Coordinates of C-alpha atoms in Angstrom, one line a residue:
M115 CA 104.2 146.5 109.1
R116 CA 105.1 146.1 105.5
E117 CA 108.5 147.4 104.5
R118 CA 108.2 150.6 102.5
Q119 CA 110.0 151.5 99.2
R120 CA 112.0 154.4 100.5
G121 CA 113.1 157.0 98.0
G122 CA 111.6 155.2 95.0
G123 CA 111.3 157.1 91.7
A124 CA 107.5 156.4 91.6
A125 CA 106.9 158.9 94.3
R126 CA 109.2 161.5 93.0
D127 CA 107.6 161.3 89.5
G128 CA 104.1 160.8 90.6
R129 CA 101.0 163.0 91.4
S130 CA 102.0 166.1 93.3
V131 CA 99.7 166.6 96.3
A132 CA 100.0 170.1 97.7
V133 CA 98.7 170.8 101.2
L134 CA 98.1 174.5 101.6
V135 CA 98.9 175.7 105.1
Y136 CA 98.3 179.1 106.9
D137 CA 98.5 180.6 110.4
G138 CA 96.0 178.9 112.7
V139 CA 95.6 175.7 110.7
R140 CA 94.8 172.5 112.6
L141 CA 97.9 170.3 112.6
M142 CA 95.9 167.1 112.4
D143 CA 94.1 168.4 109.2
V144 CA 97.6 168.8 107.7
A145 CA 99.1 165.6 108.9
A146 CA 96.2 163.2 108.1
P147 CA 96.4 163.6 104.2
L148 CA 100.1 163.9 104.2
E149 CA 100.5 160.5 106.1
V150 CA 98.0 158.8 103.7
F151 CA 99.6 160.1 100.5
G152 CA 103.1 159.8 101.8
T153 CA 102.5 156.2 102.9
A154 CA 100.9 155.4 99.6
G155 CA 104.0 156.8 97.9
A156 CA 106.3 154.8 100.1
L157 CA 104.3 151.6 99.3
G158 CA 104.7 152.1 95.6
G159 CA 102.0 154.5 94.7
R160 CA 102.7 157.5 92.4
Y161 CA 102.4 160.4 94.9
A162 CA 104.7 163.3 95.8
P163 CA 103.1 165.2 98.8
L164 CA 104.3 168.6 99.7
V165 CA 103.4 171.5 102.0
C166 CA 102.9 175.0 100.6
S167 CA 102.0 178.3 102.2
V168 CA 100.7 181.6 100.6
D169 CA 104.2 183.1 100.4
G170 CA 106.4 180.1 101.2
S171 CA 107.0 181.2 104.9
P172 CA 106.5 178.9 107.9
V173 CA 103.2 179.1 109.6
R174 CA 102.1 178.7 113.2
T175 CA 99.5 176.0 113.6
A176 CA 96.6 176.1 116.1
T177 CA 98.7 174.1 118.6
G178 CA 101.5 176.6 118.4
T179 CA 103.7 174.4 116.4
L180 CA 105.8 176.1 113.7
L181 CA 105.3 174.4 110.4
G182 CA 107.6 174.9 107.5
A183 CA 106.6 175.1 103.8
D184 CA 108.3 173.4 100.8
A185 CA 107.1 176.1 98.4
A186 CA 105.0 179.2 98.0
A187 CA 101.6 178.9 96.4
T188 CA 102.8 181.1 93.6
D189 CA 105.5 178.7 92.7
L190 CA 103.1 175.9 91.9
T191 CA 102.1 176.9 88.4
G192 CA 102.5 175.5 85.0
R193 CA 104.4 172.2 85.1
A194 CA 104.8 172.5 88.8
A195 CA 101.0 172.7 89.4
P196 CA 99.7 170.1 91.8
H197 CA 97.6 167.2 90.8
T198 CA 95.7 167.4 94.0
L199 CA 95.2 170.5 96.2
V200 CA 94.3 169.9 99.8
V201 CA 93.0 172.7 102.0
P202 CA 93.0 171.9 105.8
G203 CA 90.8 173.6 108.2
S204 CA 91.1 175.9 111.2
D205 CA 88.9 177.0 114.1
D206 CA 88.8 180.5 112.7
L207 CA 87.6 179.8 109.2
P208 CA 83.9 179.4 110.3
L209 CA 84.0 182.6 112.3
G210 CA 85.0 185.1 109.6
P211 CA 86.9 185.7 106.3
P212 CA 89.9 183.5 105.5
P213 CA 93.4 184.9 106.4
D214 CA 95.0 187.3 104.0
G215 CA 95.9 185.8 100.7
L216 CA 94.4 182.4 101.4
T217 CA 91.3 182.8 99.2
D218 CA 93.4 184.0 96.2
A219 CA 95.9 181.2 96.7
V220 CA 93.2 178.6 96.8
A221 CA 91.5 180.0 93.7
A222 CA 94.9 180.1 91.8
L223 CA 96.0 176.6 92.8
A224 CA 92.5 175.2 92.1
A225 CA 92.5 176.6 88.7
A226 CA 95.5 174.6 87.7
A227 CA 94.8 171.4 89.8
P228 CA 92.7 168.6 88.4
R229 CA 91.5 167.8 91.8
V230 CA 90.7 169.9 94.9
A231 CA 90.0 168.6 98.5
S232 CA 89.3 170.1 101.8
V233 CA 89.6 168.7 105.4
C234 CA 87.1 169.8 108.0
T235 CA 86.5 173.6 108.0
G236 CA 88.8 173.9 105.0
A237 CA 85.5 173.8 103.1
F238 CA 85.0 177.4 104.1
A239 CA 88.1 178.4 102.2
L240 CA 86.8 176.5 99.2
G241 CA 83.5 178.3 99.5
A242 CA 85.2 181.7 99.7
A243 CA 87.0 180.9 96.5
G244 CA 83.7 180.0 94.7
L245 CA 84.6 176.4 94.4
L246 CA 81.5 175.1 96.2
D247 CA 78.9 177.0 94.2
G248 CA 76.3 174.6 92.8
R249 CA 78.1 171.6 94.4
R250 CA 77.3 169.3 97.3
A251 CA 79.8 169.5 100.2
T252 CA 80.3 168.6 103.8
T253 CA 82.4 169.9 106.8
H254 CA 82.6 169.3 110.6
W255 CA 79.1 168.6 111.8
R256 CA 79.5 171.5 114.3
H257 CA 79.9 174.0 111.4
A258 CA 77.7 172.5 108.8
A259 CA 74.8 175.0 109.4
A260 CA 77.3 177.9 109.2
L261 CA 78.7 176.7 105.9
A262 CA 75.1 176.4 104.5
R263 CA 74.3 179.9 105.7
R264 CA 77.4 181.4 104.3
H265 CA 77.2 179.6 101.0
P266 CA 73.5 179.2 100.1
R267 CA 74.4 177.9 96.6
T268 CA 76.0 174.9 98.2
A269 CA 74.1 171.7 99.2
V270 CA 75.7 171.0 102.5
E271 CA 75.4 167.3 103.7
P272 CA 76.0 167.6 107.5
D273 CA 76.2 163.8 108.2
A274 CA 78.6 162.8 105.4
I275 CA 82.1 161.6 106.2
F276 CA 83.2 163.0 102.8
V277 CA 81.5 164.2 99.7
A278 CA 83.0 164.1 96.2
D279 CA 81.2 166.3 93.6
G280 CA 83.1 166.3 90.3
R281 CA 86.6 167.3 90.9
V282 CA 85.9 168.9 94.3
C283 CA 86.0 166.8 97.4
T284 CA 85.2 167.9 101.0
S285 CA 85.4 165.9 104.2
A286 CA 84.1 166.1 107.7
G287 CA 86.1 166.9 110.9
V288 CA 89.8 166.3 111.3
T289 CA 90.3 162.5 111.0
A290 CA 87.8 162.3 108.2
G291 CA 90.6 163.7 106.1
I292 CA 92.1 160.1 106.4
D293 CA 88.9 158.6 105.0
L294 CA 88.8 160.9 102.1
A295 CA 92.5 160.5 101.3
L296 CA 92.2 156.8 101.4
A297 CA 89.3 156.9 99.0
L298 CA 91.3 159.1 96.6
V299 CA 94.2 156.7 96.7
E300 CA 91.9 153.8 95.9
A301 CA 90.3 155.8 93.1
D302 CA 93.8 156.5 91.7
E303 CA 95.7 153.3 92.4
G304 CA 93.2 150.6 93.3
A305 CA 91.9 148.9 96.4
D306 CA 95.0 146.8 97.1
L307 CA 97.3 149.8 97.7
A308 CA 94.6 151.6 99.6
R309 CA 94.1 148.6 101.9
E310 CA 97.8 148.4 102.5
V311 CA 97.9 152.1 103.5
A312 CA 95.0 151.6 105.8
R313 CA 96.7 148.6 107.5
D314 CA 100.0 150.6 107.8
L315 CA 98.1 153.4 109.5
V316 CA 95.8 151.0 111.5
V317 CA 92.6 152.6 110.4
F318 CA 89.5 151.4 108.5
L319 CA 89.9 151.5 104.7
R320 CA 86.3 152.9 104.8
R321 CA 84.6 154.0 108.0
P322 CA 81.0 152.8 108.1
G323 CA 78.2 155.2 108.6
G324 CA 78.4 159.0 108.8
Q325 CA 79.2 161.7 111.3
S326 CA 76.2 160.7 113.3
Q327 CA 77.8 157.4 114.1
F328 CA 80.1 158.6 116.9
S329 CA 79.3 157.2 120.3
V330 CA 75.7 157.9 121.5
A331 CA 77.0 158.7 125.0
A332 CA 79.5 161.2 123.6
R333 CA 76.7 162.9 121.5
T334 CA 74.2 163.0 124.4
P335 CA 74.2 166.0 126.8
V336 CA 74.7 165.1 130.4
P337 CA 71.2 165.2 132.0
R338 CA 70.8 167.6 134.8
H339 CA 68.4 165.4 136.6
E340 CA 70.3 162.9 138.8
A341 CA 67.9 160.0 138.3
L342 CA 68.0 160.6 134.6
R343 CA 71.8 160.5 134.6
D344 CA 71.7 157.1 136.4
L345 CA 69.2 155.8 133.8
V346 CA 71.4 156.9 130.9
R347 CA 74.4 155.3 132.4
G348 CA 72.4 152.1 133.1
I349 CA 71.1 151.9 129.5
A350 CA 74.6 152.2 128.1
A351 CA 76.0 149.6 130.5
D352 CA 73.4 147.0 129.6
P353 CA 71.5 147.7 126.4
A354 CA 69.7 144.4 126.2
A355 CA 68.1 144.8 129.7
D356 CA 64.4 145.8 130.0
H357 CA 64.3 149.4 129.1
A358 CA 60.7 149.8 128.3
P359 CA 59.4 153.3 129.2
A360 CA 57.3 151.9 132.0
A361 CA 60.3 150.0 133.5
L362 CA 62.5 153.0 133.3
A363 CA 59.9 155.2 134.9
A364 CA 59.5 152.8 137.7
R365 CA 63.2 152.5 138.2
C366 CA 63.6 156.2 139.0
G367 CA 60.2 156.7 140.7
L368 CA 58.7 159.0 138.0
S369 CA 55.6 158.7 135.9
T370 CA 56.1 157.7 132.2
R371 CA 54.8 161.0 131.1
H372 CA 57.2 163.0 133.4
L373 CA 60.1 160.7 132.4
T374 CA 59.4 161.3 128.6
R375 CA 59.2 165.1 129.2
L376 CA 62.6 165.0 131.1
F377 CA 64.2 162.9 128.4
R378 CA 63.0 165.4 125.6
E379 CA 64.2 168.4 127.6
Q380 CA 67.6 167.1 128.8
V381 CA 68.6 164.3 126.3
G382 CA 66.9 165.5 123.2
T383 CA 64.9 162.5 122.4
T384 CA 62.3 160.1 123.9
P385 CA 63.3 157.2 126.3
A386 CA 62.5 154.7 123.5
G387 CA 64.6 156.8 121.0
Y388 CA 67.6 156.8 123.2
V389 CA 67.4 153.1 124.0
E390 CA 67.1 152.2 120.4
A391 CA 70.1 154.4 119.5
V392 CA 72.2 152.7 122.2
R393 CA 71.1 149.3 121.1
V394 CA 72.0 150.1 117.4
E395 CA 75.5 151.1 118.6
A396 CA 75.9 147.9 120.5
A397 CA 74.8 145.9 117.5
Q398 CA 77.3 147.7 115.4
A399 CA 80.1 146.7 117.8
L400 CA 78.9 143.1 117.7
L401 CA 78.9 143.0 113.9
E402 CA 82.3 144.7 113.7
A403 CA 83.7 141.9 115.9
G404 CA 82.4 139.3 113.4
G405 CA 79.1 138.4 115.0
T406 CA 76.1 137.3 113.0
V407 CA 73.1 139.4 112.4
T408 CA 70.9 137.2 114.4
A409 CA 73.4 137.3 117.4
A410 CA 73.7 141.1 117.1
A411 CA 70.0 141.5 117.2
H412 CA 69.6 139.3 120.3
R413 CA 72.5 140.4 122.3
S414 CA 71.9 144.2 121.7
G415 CA 68.4 143.8 122.9
I416 CA 66.8 144.8 119.6
G417 CA 65.3 141.3 119.2
S418 CA 64.7 140.0 115.8
D419 CA 66.7 140.2 112.5
E420 CA 63.9 142.3 111.0
S421 CA 63.8 144.7 113.9
L422 CA 67.5 145.2 113.6
R423 CA 67.2 145.7 109.9
R424 CA 64.6 148.5 110.4
A425 CA 66.6 150.1 113.1
F426 CA 69.8 150.1 111.0
L427 CA 68.0 151.6 108.1
R428 CA 66.6 154.3 110.3
H429 CA 69.9 155.2 112.0
L430 CA 72.7 154.3 109.5
G431 CA 71.0 154.0 106.1
V432 CA 72.4 150.5 105.6
T433 CA 71.2 147.0 106.4
P434 CA 73.0 145.0 109.1
S435 CA 74.3 142.5 106.4
A436 CA 75.8 145.3 104.4
Y437 CA 77.3 146.9 107.5
R438 CA 78.9 143.6 108.5
A439 CA 80.2 143.1 104.9
R440 CA 82.2 146.4 105.1
F441 CA 84.5 144.8 107.6
R442 CA 85.2 141.9 105.2
T443 CA 85.9 144.0 102.1
S444 CA 87.2 147.5 101.4
G445 CA 83.9 149.1 100.5
V446 CA 85.7 152.2 99.2
P447 CA 84.0 153.6 96.1
G448 CA 86.0 153.5 92.8
A449 CA 85.9 155.7 89.9
H450 CA 82.3 155.1 89.1
D451 CA 80.8 153.7 92.3
T452 CA 78.6 155.6 94.6
L453 CA 78.3 155.9 98.4
P454 CA 75.0 155.0 100.1
R455 CA 72.7 157.7 101.3
K456 CA 72.9 158.7 105.0
V457 CA 69.9 159.0 107.2
A458 CA 69.1 161.4 110.1
H459 CA 71.2 161.7 113.3
P460 CA 69.6 159.3 115.8
I461 CA 69.5 161.8 118.5
Q462 CA 69.6 165.3 116.9
G463 CA 68.0 164.8 113.5
G464 CA 69.7 165.6 110.2
D465 CA 69.5 165.6 106.5
T466 CA 69.7 162.8 104.0
G467 CA 72.6 163.2 101.6
G468 CA 72.9 161.9 98.0
P469 CA 75.5 159.7 96.4
A470 CA 79.1 160.8 96.1
V471 CA 81.1 159.8 93.1
L472 CA 84.9 159.8 93.2
P473 CA 86.7 160.7 90.0
T474 CA 89.8 158.8 88.8
L475 CA 92.3 161.3 87.3
A476 CA 95.4 160.8 85.3
P477 CA 98.7 161.7 87.0

């Protein structure tokens, strides 16, 4: 790990990043951006992260941890106004109105800050303050539909890891706050520093894919039918084996029609759809490990390069070659670059999102 520049003047005189906390806030939502911006400052970037609460009092996080505040929101005005406001999420924000004073604090801080960001369900607080009207946004996939219902003037992109629309940025659940913060560091300070921060934190500089990327097995409901459970486990264990619908049906002693009906009812897709999703995930892992496109196509069971290309475009919205390249370069958009469009969830379906542009702002 690279030696950090402790106590350097660059951080003290740099961009103020205020993370606004409140009772019930998720601790990881707070810690993730603080770690990214704090590490960036320690490695020579111009950042000065701080924690503020509505009235400057400590808050109790969702884990029960007591979290202190460096300042009250009302103190951060005029020359003390933050360059970037970050609003973390909580389990309660999707369920009802924000805690007392939070909406006013968000609105006041956002009025003075050049840039506003949210982590996970913090998007609900931005929405309550009117900051998402007429903008694109995202949040944790579990709450994307609720955000869209509550704020119909917001174009919610449920599969995006993060979305930047003008000066307002929103991110998906919990650890996606790291992805967004790293992208902002790159937009401010360049790819070299962002890459050093990612290495220090042992994370991807830019995570490939969207929220739908997370393990097919983890996204799939556990089938109630015992034979179906065995089939699902067997497909995941050996994606390249013969998993044609007829072979699967014979394996569990069911007709192809009956097996397809059970898959639709208990897994949420067809046998062929599930097999392809598992194989795409296997091909992703092979490409991430440095394998060639041809090897990934063969070893995952998808077959040809062209079949793999079509499957990747259906599930991930990128070609295998572009996906592989993301592990050789940073891939994080700069001030005027755009993110690729994301396609539907391979199991549950989803919406296609538009490009996200990250603004570069002066300190």
